[in-house]
mmCIF file of C-alpha atoms in Angstrom:
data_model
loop_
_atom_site.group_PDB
_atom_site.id
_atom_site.type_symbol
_atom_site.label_atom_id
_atom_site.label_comp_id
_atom_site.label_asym_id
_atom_site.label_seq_id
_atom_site.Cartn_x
_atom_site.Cartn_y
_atom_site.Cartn_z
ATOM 1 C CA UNK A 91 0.000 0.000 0.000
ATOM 2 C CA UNK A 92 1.070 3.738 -0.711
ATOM 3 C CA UNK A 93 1.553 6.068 1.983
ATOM 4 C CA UNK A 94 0.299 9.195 1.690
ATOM 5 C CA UNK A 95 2.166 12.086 2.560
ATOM 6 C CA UNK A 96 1.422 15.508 2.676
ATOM 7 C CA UNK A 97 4.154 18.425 3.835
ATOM 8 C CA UNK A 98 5.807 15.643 5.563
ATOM 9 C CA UNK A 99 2.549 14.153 7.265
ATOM 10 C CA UNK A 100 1.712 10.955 6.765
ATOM 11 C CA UNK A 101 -1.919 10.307 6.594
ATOM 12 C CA UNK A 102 -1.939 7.401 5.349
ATOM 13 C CA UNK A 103 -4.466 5.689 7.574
ATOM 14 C CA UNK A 104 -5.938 9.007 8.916
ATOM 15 C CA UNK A 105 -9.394 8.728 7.391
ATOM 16 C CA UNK A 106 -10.524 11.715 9.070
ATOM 17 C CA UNK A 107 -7.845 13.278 6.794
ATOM 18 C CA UNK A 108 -8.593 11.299 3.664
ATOM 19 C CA UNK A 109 -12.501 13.101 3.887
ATOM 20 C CA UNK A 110 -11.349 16.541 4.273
ATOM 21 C CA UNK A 111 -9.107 15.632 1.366
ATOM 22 C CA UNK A 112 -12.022 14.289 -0.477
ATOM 23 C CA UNK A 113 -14.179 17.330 0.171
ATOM 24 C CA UNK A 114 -11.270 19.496 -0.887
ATOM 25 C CA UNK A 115 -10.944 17.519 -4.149
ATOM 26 C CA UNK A 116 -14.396 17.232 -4.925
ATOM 27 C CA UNK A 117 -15.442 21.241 -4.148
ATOM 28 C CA UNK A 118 -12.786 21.983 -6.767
ATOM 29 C CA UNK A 119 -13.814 18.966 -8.786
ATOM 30 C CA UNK A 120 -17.006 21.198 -8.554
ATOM 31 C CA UNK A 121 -16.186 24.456 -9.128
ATOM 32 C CA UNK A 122 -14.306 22.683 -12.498
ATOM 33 C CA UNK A 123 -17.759 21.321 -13.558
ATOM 34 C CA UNK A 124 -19.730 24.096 -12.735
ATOM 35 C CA UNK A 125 -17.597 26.380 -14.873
ATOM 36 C CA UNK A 126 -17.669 24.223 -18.189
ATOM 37 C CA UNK A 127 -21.535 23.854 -17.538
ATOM 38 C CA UNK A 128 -21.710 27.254 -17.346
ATOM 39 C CA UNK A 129 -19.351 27.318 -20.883
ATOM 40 C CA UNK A 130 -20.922 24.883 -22.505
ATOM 41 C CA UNK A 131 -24.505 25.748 -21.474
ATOM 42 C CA UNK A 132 -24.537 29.585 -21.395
ATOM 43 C CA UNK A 133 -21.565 30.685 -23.570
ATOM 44 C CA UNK A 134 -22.140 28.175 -26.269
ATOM 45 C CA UNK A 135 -25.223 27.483 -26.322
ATOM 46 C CA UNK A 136 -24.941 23.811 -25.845
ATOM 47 C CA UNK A 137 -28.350 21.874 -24.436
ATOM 48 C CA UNK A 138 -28.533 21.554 -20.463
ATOM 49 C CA UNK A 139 -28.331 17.720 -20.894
ATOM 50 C CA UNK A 140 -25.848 17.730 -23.012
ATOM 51 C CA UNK A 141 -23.674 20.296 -21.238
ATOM 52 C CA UNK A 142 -24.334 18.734 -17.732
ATOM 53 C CA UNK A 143 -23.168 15.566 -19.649
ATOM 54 C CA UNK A 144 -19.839 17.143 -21.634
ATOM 55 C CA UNK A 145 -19.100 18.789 -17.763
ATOM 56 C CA UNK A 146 -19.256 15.852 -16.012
ATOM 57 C CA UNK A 147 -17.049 13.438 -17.745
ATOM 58 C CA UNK A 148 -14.679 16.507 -17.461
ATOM 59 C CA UNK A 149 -14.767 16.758 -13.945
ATOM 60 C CA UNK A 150 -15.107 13.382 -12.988
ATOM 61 C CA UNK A 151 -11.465 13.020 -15.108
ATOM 62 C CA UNK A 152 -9.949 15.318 -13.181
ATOM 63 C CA UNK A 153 -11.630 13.939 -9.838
ATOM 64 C CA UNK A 154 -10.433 10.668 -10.440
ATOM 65 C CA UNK A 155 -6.420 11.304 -10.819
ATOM 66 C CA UNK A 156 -6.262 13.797 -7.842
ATOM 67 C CA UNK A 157 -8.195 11.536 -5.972
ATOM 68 C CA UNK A 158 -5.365 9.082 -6.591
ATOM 69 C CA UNK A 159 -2.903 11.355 -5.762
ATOM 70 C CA UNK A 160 -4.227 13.016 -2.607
ATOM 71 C CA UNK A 161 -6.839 10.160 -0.983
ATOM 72 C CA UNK A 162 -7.150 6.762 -2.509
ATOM 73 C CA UNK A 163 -4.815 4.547 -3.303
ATOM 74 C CA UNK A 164 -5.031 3.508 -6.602
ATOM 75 C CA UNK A 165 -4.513 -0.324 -7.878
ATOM 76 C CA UNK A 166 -4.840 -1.902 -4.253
ATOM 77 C CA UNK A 167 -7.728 -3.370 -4.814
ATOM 78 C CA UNK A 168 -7.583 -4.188 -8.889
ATOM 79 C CA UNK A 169 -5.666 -3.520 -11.631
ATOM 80 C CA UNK A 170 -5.228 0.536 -13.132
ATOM 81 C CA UNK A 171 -7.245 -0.695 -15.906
ATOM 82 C CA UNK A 172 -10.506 -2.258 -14.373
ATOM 83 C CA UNK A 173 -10.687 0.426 -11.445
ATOM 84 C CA UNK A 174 -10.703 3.026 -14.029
ATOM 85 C CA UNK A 175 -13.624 1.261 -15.877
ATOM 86 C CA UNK A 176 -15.427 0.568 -12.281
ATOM 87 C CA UNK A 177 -14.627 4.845 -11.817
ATOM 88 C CA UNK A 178 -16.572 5.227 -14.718
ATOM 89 C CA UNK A 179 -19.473 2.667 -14.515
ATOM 90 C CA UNK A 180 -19.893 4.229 -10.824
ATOM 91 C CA UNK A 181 -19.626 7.600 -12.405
ATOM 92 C CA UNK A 182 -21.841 6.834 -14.953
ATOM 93 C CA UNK A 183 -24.686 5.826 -12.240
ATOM 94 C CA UNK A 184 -23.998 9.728 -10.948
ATOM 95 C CA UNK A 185 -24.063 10.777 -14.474
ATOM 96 C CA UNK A 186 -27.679 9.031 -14.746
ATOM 97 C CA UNK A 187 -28.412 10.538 -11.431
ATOM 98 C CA UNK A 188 -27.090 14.227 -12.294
ATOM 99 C CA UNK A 189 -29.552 14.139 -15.630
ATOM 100 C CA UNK A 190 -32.550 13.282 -13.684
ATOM 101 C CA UNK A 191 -31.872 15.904 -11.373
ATOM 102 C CA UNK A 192 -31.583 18.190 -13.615
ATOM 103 C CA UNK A 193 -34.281 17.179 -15.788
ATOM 104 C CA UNK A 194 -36.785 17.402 -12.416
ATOM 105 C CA UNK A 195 -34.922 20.832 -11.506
ATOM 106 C CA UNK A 196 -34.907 22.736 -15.235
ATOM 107 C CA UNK A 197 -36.982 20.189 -17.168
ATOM 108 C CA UNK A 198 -40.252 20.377 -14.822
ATOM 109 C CA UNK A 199 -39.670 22.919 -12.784
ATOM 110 C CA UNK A 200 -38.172 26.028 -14.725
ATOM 111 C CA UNK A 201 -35.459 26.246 -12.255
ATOM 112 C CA UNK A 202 -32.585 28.180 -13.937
ATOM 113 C CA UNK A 203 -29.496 25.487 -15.219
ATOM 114 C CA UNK A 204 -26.734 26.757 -12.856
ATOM 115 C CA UNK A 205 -28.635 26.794 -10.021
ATOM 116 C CA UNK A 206 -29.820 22.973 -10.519
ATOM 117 C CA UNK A 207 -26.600 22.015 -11.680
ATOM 118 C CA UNK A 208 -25.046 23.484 -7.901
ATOM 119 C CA UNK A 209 -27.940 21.524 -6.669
ATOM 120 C CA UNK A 210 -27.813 18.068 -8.220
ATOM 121 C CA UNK A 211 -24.138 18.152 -7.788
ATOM 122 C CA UNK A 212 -24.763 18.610 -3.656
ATOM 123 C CA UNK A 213 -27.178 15.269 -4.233
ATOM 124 C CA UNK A 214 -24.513 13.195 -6.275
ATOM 125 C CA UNK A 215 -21.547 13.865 -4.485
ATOM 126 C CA UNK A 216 -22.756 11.605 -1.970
ATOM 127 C CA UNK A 217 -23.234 8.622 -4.321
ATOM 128 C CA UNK A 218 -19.590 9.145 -5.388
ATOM 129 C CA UNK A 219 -18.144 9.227 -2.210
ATOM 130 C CA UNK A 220 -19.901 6.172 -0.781
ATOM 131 C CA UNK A 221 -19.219 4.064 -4.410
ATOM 132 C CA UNK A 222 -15.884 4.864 -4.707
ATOM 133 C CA UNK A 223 -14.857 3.636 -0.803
ATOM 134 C CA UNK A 224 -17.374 1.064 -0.620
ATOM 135 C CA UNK A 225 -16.442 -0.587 -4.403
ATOM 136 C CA UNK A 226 -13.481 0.717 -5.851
ATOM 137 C CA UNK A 227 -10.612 2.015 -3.536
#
């Protein structure tokens, strides 16, 4: 197993750590999707479903390397290439999860596309989180 170290601390099996780490990763992880929804969708035009689609595989890249740099360790459990395929398939369920939402949020109820993005995001995260420890890392 990999230790993780961070300005010479090792928190390696510091879970309380790990979760900060996680929320740190994932609010930027965020902010990252939230700004190319807001590109795709506002700037270019793009449909919400498509853009909340086009933002999430973005983000959900980015997620997945610092994730294995900063909380999980990567390959432990399987090989590099079948955890990156279970990321996906578990990101894909939050992908599935992120469209309703914002179908429901825009689609039915008018709600205005950043706002429901911010909102469905808050929802999903939680999915991720639990997924990824419970199946993958």
């Amino acid at each position: 197993m990999g230790k993780k170290v961070l300005f010479g601390f090792d928190y390696t099996d510091n879970e309380f750590v790990k979760i900060i780490l996680y929320l740190f990763v994932g609010g930027s992880a965020a902010l990252i999707e939230w700004a190319f929804f807001y590109a795709f969708s506002e700037a270019a035009g793009i449909n919400y479903l498509a853009s909340t689609a086009l933002a999430y595989f973005l983000s959900t890249l980015y997620h997945y390397f610092m994730c294995n740099i900063l909380v999980f360790t990567s390959g432990v459990r399987y090989g590099k290439a079948k955890e990156l395929s279970l990321v996906f398939l578990v990101s894909g369920m939050g992908l599935l999860f992120n469209l309703l939402l914002m179908y429901i949020f825009v689609g039915m109820f008018g709600m205005p596309g950043l706002v429901s993005k911010i909102a469905a995001t808050c929802i999903v995260v939680v999915w991720n989180y639990l997924a990824r420890k419970k199946w993958i890392f």
